[in-house]
Amino acid sequence: MTIQLKRFHQNDIPQLLSWIDSAAFCMQWGGPSFQWPLTKEQLQTYIKENDGEEPERLIFKAVDGETGETVGHISLGKLDRGNKTGRIGKVLVGNPDHRGKGIAGQMVTAICRIGFEELSLERISLGVFDFNAAAVRAYERVGFRQEGLMRSFRQVGQERWNLIEMAMLKEDWMAKHLTHQWEGFKPFVGASIRSILGERLIFQRDWGTPDQDVILTGDPVLHWARDRADHAIEREGFLRMNWYEHESGEDELQVQFQDTPDPLPYVTDIESPNRIIHLVSEYSFGDGEIEQITGYGFLEGDQGYLCTLIFKIPNGYVTIESFPGVMEIRIGKQKPERSLFDVLLFEWGRGADE
């Protein structure tokens, strides 16, 4: 079923009334805005919030795009156009037979598109009672994140209900719904990490970071960050590098993969200010398949720009970062921390929500 949102009008009131069949359900759906029993007059007051050129609330019915049948209800309220925020509420899939079929997720996605792309909101929030696990999962699939739990938030009969606060930012929305740009990275999952390593390798000591070594490739740059104390036990991996200084003054780095019968020679430019000062270095990281690939970047308009790729392999992580004119690749056993300014663009593979 493909859902479309259409404005909610007076003639839609009777059907909505028929869906709200108990005091508890009225509270779960509408909160303290309504009193049980729900009446036509209450809903008439409610839809007045939808009036005017800049209404304080946008109220919609959800319609089956094929049959025209009204199947749900949703609103985007507490619209603060100055602060660019809004709050989703009154989410309801009317027919119990239609629940659990992704309709709520489609409704929330559609109203977020209106909020972020038409109204240019920067933040949309919502609240959901913690016993409604299916709704929480649906909102998370759209891109909402849990921000907190308000314990004993609402009195309903003899019970106290907890409320989960959730929100999504515009940058999260844009990233979540631009993943089609990155479909080409999916085939990396299950491939060998060697498929992404550059072939031209020049090895040097990183004078700015004494605890790291750097492998310069013609394009990109490979940062080889490993714990030097563990060097002696890291002998089984797929990548082995040996450095030689020739009498002619040329410096040669030999690189050998686990399944490569002969070393691959590379010669540096002896005039380069970044000449190698090591004689021999080795690195190994286990010749495993890529388990997951994550992309971070930034958004500009309706486009996402990829800056960082993180490949998870059995024994650690390979991170590729792009800068103007150059790329850097870091290898380490811990997943790098996400920058405060990074936007998650996609995540493919095991454990990812595809």
mmCIF file of N, CA and C in Angstrom, residues 28-31 56-60 73-80 84-92 104 107-116 121-129 139 144 164-169:
data_model
loop_
_atom_site.group_PDB
_atom_site.id
_atom_site.type_symbol
_atom_site.label_atom_id
_atom_site.label_comp_id
_atom_site.label_asym_id
_atom_site.label_seq_id
_atom_site.Cartn_x
_atom_site.Cartn_y
_atom_site.Cartn_z
ATOM 1 N N GLN A 28 -3.680 7.716 24.378
ATOM 2 C CA GLN A 28 -2.509 7.271 23.630
ATOM 3 C C GLN A 28 -2.393 8.017 22.312
ATOM 4 N N TRP A 29 -3.521 8.261 21.657
ATOM 5 C CA TRP A 29 -3.502 8.926 20.349
ATOM 6 C C TRP A 29 -3.356 10.437 20.472
ATOM 7 N N GLY A 30 -4.165 11.053 21.309
ATOM 8 C CA GLY A 30 -4.250 12.509 21.308
ATOM 9 C C GLY A 30 -3.690 13.211 22.512
ATOM 10 N N GLY A 31 -3.285 12.461 23.550
ATOM 11 C CA GLY A 31 -2.781 13.107 24.741
ATOM 12 C C GLY A 31 -3.855 13.915 25.449
ATOM 13 N N GLU A 56 -0.704 27.008 12.784
ATOM 14 C CA GLU A 56 0.141 26.496 13.861
ATOM 15 C C GLU A 56 0.237 24.983 13.837
ATOM 16 N N ARG A 57 -0.630 24.340 13.048
ATOM 17 C CA ARG A 57 -0.601 22.892 12.926
ATOM 18 C C ARG A 57 -1.066 22.504 11.529
ATOM 19 N N LEU A 58 -0.411 21.508 10.940
ATOM 20 C CA LEU A 58 -0.849 20.919 9.675
ATOM 21 C C LEU A 58 -1.456 19.560 9.991
ATOM 22 N N ILE A 59 -2.701 19.359 9.559
ATOM 23 C CA ILE A 59 -3.443 18.148 9.913
ATOM 24 C C ILE A 59 -3.785 17.385 8.643
ATOM 25 N N PHE A 60 -3.474 16.093 8.637
ATOM 26 C CA PHE A 60 -3.629 15.291 7.425
ATOM 27 C C PHE A 60 -4.378 13.995 7.709
ATOM 28 N N HIS A 73 -4.255 8.933 10.181
ATOM 29 C CA HIS A 73 -4.301 10.350 10.561
ATOM 30 C C HIS A 73 -2.945 10.734 11.141
ATOM 31 N N ILE A 74 -2.532 11.981 10.902
ATOM 32 C CA ILE A 74 -1.264 12.468 11.441
ATOM 33 C C ILE A 74 -1.273 13.986 11.395
ATOM 34 N N SER A 75 -0.501 14.617 12.284
ATOM 35 C CA SER A 75 -0.405 16.077 12.259
ATOM 36 C C SER A 75 1.027 16.509 12.550
ATOM 37 N N LEU A 76 1.352 17.714 12.112
ATOM 38 C CA LEU A 76 2.633 18.353 12.407
ATOM 39 C C LEU A 76 2.305 19.670 13.091
ATOM 40 N N GLY A 77 2.498 19.707 14.404
ATOM 41 C CA GLY A 77 2.086 20.862 15.184
ATOM 42 C C GLY A 77 3.235 21.543 15.888
ATOM 43 N N LYS A 78 2.872 22.461 16.783
ATOM 44 C CA LYS A 78 3.836 23.289 17.511
ATOM 45 C C LYS A 78 4.857 23.887 16.550
ATOM 46 N N LEU A 79 4.346 24.373 15.419
ATOM 47 C CA LEU A 79 5.229 24.916 14.389
ATOM 48 C C LEU A 79 5.794 26.260 14.834
ATOM 49 N N ASP A 80 7.087 26.311 14.987
ATOM 50 C CA ASP A 80 7.804 27.531 15.335
ATOM 51 C C ASP A 80 8.672 27.886 14.136
ATOM 52 N N LYS A 84 12.379 27.238 13.575
ATOM 53 C CA LYS A 84 12.402 26.153 12.591
ATOM 54 C C LYS A 84 12.258 24.781 13.249
ATOM 55 N N THR A 85 11.247 24.652 14.092
ATOM 56 C CA THR A 85 10.978 23.378 14.747
ATOM 57 C C THR A 85 9.503 23.021 14.632
ATOM 58 N N GLY A 86 9.205 21.754 14.794
ATOM 59 C CA GLY A 86 7.831 21.272 14.788
ATOM 60 C C GLY A 86 7.754 19.959 15.539
ATOM 61 N N ARG A 87 6.534 19.495 15.754
ATOM 62 C CA ARG A 87 6.344 18.263 16.523
ATOM 63 C C ARG A 87 5.242 17.428 15.892
ATOM 64 N N ILE A 88 5.557 16.165 15.628
ATOM 65 C CA ILE A 88 4.587 15.228 15.068
ATOM 66 C C ILE A 88 3.693 14.710 16.187
ATOM 67 N N GLY A 89 2.407 14.588 15.870
ATOM 68 C CA GLY A 89 1.483 14.046 16.851
ATOM 69 C C GLY A 89 0.263 13.448 16.190
ATOM 70 N N LYS A 90 -0.601 12.865 17.004
ATOM 71 C CA LYS A 90 -1.895 12.330 16.553
ATOM 72 C C LYS A 90 -1.714 11.262 15.478
ATOM 73 N N VAL A 91 -0.661 10.461 15.601
ATOM 74 C CA VAL A 91 -0.382 9.426 14.592
ATOM 75 C C VAL A 91 -1.309 8.237 14.835
ATOM 76 N N LEU A 92 -2.020 7.841 13.791
ATOM 77 C CA LEU A 92 -2.981 6.755 13.951
ATOM 78 C C LEU A 92 -3.177 6.011 12.641
ATOM 79 N N ALA A 104 2.364 3.444 9.120
ATOM 80 C CA ALA A 104 2.778 4.527 10.014
ATOM 81 C C ALA A 104 4.118 5.112 9.575
ATOM 82 N N MET A 107 3.554 7.369 6.651
ATOM 83 C CA MET A 107 2.927 8.614 7.078
ATOM 84 C C MET A 107 3.954 9.564 7.685
ATOM 85 N N VAL A 108 4.781 9.037 8.576
ATOM 86 C CA VAL A 108 5.779 9.868 9.241
ATOM 87 C C VAL A 108 6.818 10.361 8.232
ATOM 88 N N THR A 109 7.210 9.497 7.309
ATOM 89 C CA THR A 109 8.151 9.910 6.264
ATOM 90 C C THR A 109 7.574 11.048 5.436
ATOM 91 N N ALA A 110 6.312 10.922 5.052
ATOM 92 C CA ALA A 110 5.673 11.947 4.222
ATOM 93 C C ALA A 110 5.568 13.276 4.956
ATOM 94 N N ILE A 111 5.220 13.237 6.233
ATOM 95 C CA ILE A 111 5.070 14.499 6.955
ATOM 96 C C ILE A 111 6.431 15.119 7.267
ATOM 97 N N CYS A 112 7.466 14.298 7.452
ATOM 98 C CA CYS A 112 8.823 14.830 7.617
ATOM 99 C C CYS A 112 9.299 15.504 6.337
ATOM 100 N N ARG A 113 8.941 14.935 5.204
ATOM 101 C CA ARG A 113 9.310 15.556 3.934
ATOM 102 C C ARG A 113 8.694 16.949 3.832
ATOM 103 N N ILE A 114 7.458 17.081 4.241
ATOM 104 C CA ILE A 114 6.818 18.399 4.248
ATOM 105 C C ILE A 114 7.549 19.334 5.207
ATOM 106 N N GLY A 115 7.820 18.841 6.413
ATOM 107 C CA GLY A 115 8.461 19.677 7.414
ATOM 108 C C GLY A 115 9.856 20.129 7.029
ATOM 109 N N PHE A 116 10.681 19.200 6.578
ATOM 110 C CA PHE A 116 12.068 19.525 6.279
ATOM 111 C C PHE A 116 12.248 20.172 4.911
ATOM 112 N N LEU A 121 12.128 23.234 8.122
ATOM 113 C CA LEU A 121 12.385 23.040 9.541
ATOM 114 C C LEU A 121 13.759 22.419 9.742
ATOM 115 N N GLU A 122 14.345 22.684 10.883
ATOM 116 C CA GLU A 122 15.648 22.122 11.227
ATOM 117 C C GLU A 122 15.540 20.957 12.209
ATOM 118 N N ARG A 123 14.407 20.870 12.888
ATOM 119 C CA ARG A 123 14.241 19.826 13.900
ATOM 120 C C ARG A 123 12.763 19.469 14.012
ATOM 121 N N ILE A 124 12.481 18.167 14.054
ATOM 122 C CA ILE A 124 11.128 17.668 14.275
ATOM 123 C C ILE A 124 11.192 16.650 15.407
ATOM 124 N N SER A 125 10.312 16.807 16.379
ATOM 125 C CA SER A 125 10.289 15.905 17.531
ATOM 126 C C SER A 125 8.962 15.169 17.599
ATOM 127 N N LEU A 126 8.905 14.185 18.465
ATOM 128 C CA LEU A 126 7.661 13.470 18.746
ATOM 129 C C LEU A 126 7.813 12.749 20.075
ATOM 130 N N GLY A 127 6.689 12.350 20.642
ATOM 131 C CA GLY A 127 6.693 11.557 21.857
ATOM 132 C C GLY A 127 5.913 10.277 21.639
ATOM 133 N N VAL A 128 6.376 9.192 22.230
ATOM 134 C CA VAL A 128 5.692 7.909 22.084
ATOM 135 C C VAL A 128 5.773 7.173 23.421
ATOM 136 N N PHE A 129 4.666 6.612 23.852
ATOM 137 C CA PHE A 129 4.676 5.876 25.115
ATOM 138 C C PHE A 129 5.522 4.617 24.977
ATOM 139 N N TYR A 139 9.514 4.684 13.934
ATOM 140 C CA TYR A 139 10.105 6.020 13.929
ATOM 141 C C TYR A 139 11.622 5.947 13.750
ATOM 142 N N PHE A 144 14.401 8.849 13.253
ATOM 143 C CA PHE A 144 14.323 9.487 14.565
ATOM 144 C C PHE A 144 15.250 8.787 15.556
ATOM 145 N N ILE A 164 8.705 8.232 25.743
ATOM 146 C CA ILE A 164 10.009 8.331 25.081
ATOM 147 C C ILE A 164 10.003 9.560 24.180
ATOM 148 N N GLU A 165 10.980 10.428 24.371
ATOM 149 C CA GLU A 165 11.138 11.595 23.500
ATOM 150 C C GLU A 165 12.071 11.228 22.351
ATOM 151 N N MET A 166 11.664 11.552 21.135
ATOM 152 C CA MET A 166 12.457 11.264 19.945
ATOM 153 C C MET A 166 12.517 12.520 19.078
ATOM 154 N N ALA A 167 13.548 12.625 18.279
ATOM 155 C CA ALA A 167 13.680 13.779 17.388
ATOM 156 C C ALA A 167 14.559 13.422 16.205
ATOM 157 N N MET A 168 14.425 14.224 15.159
ATOM 158 C CA MET A 168 15.282 14.098 13.987
ATOM 159 C C MET A 168 15.642 15.499 13.512
ATOM 160 N N LEU A 169 16.882 15.674 13.103
ATOM 161 C CA LEU A 169 17.346 16.936 12.548
ATOM 162 C C LEU A 169 17.274 16.895 11.031
#
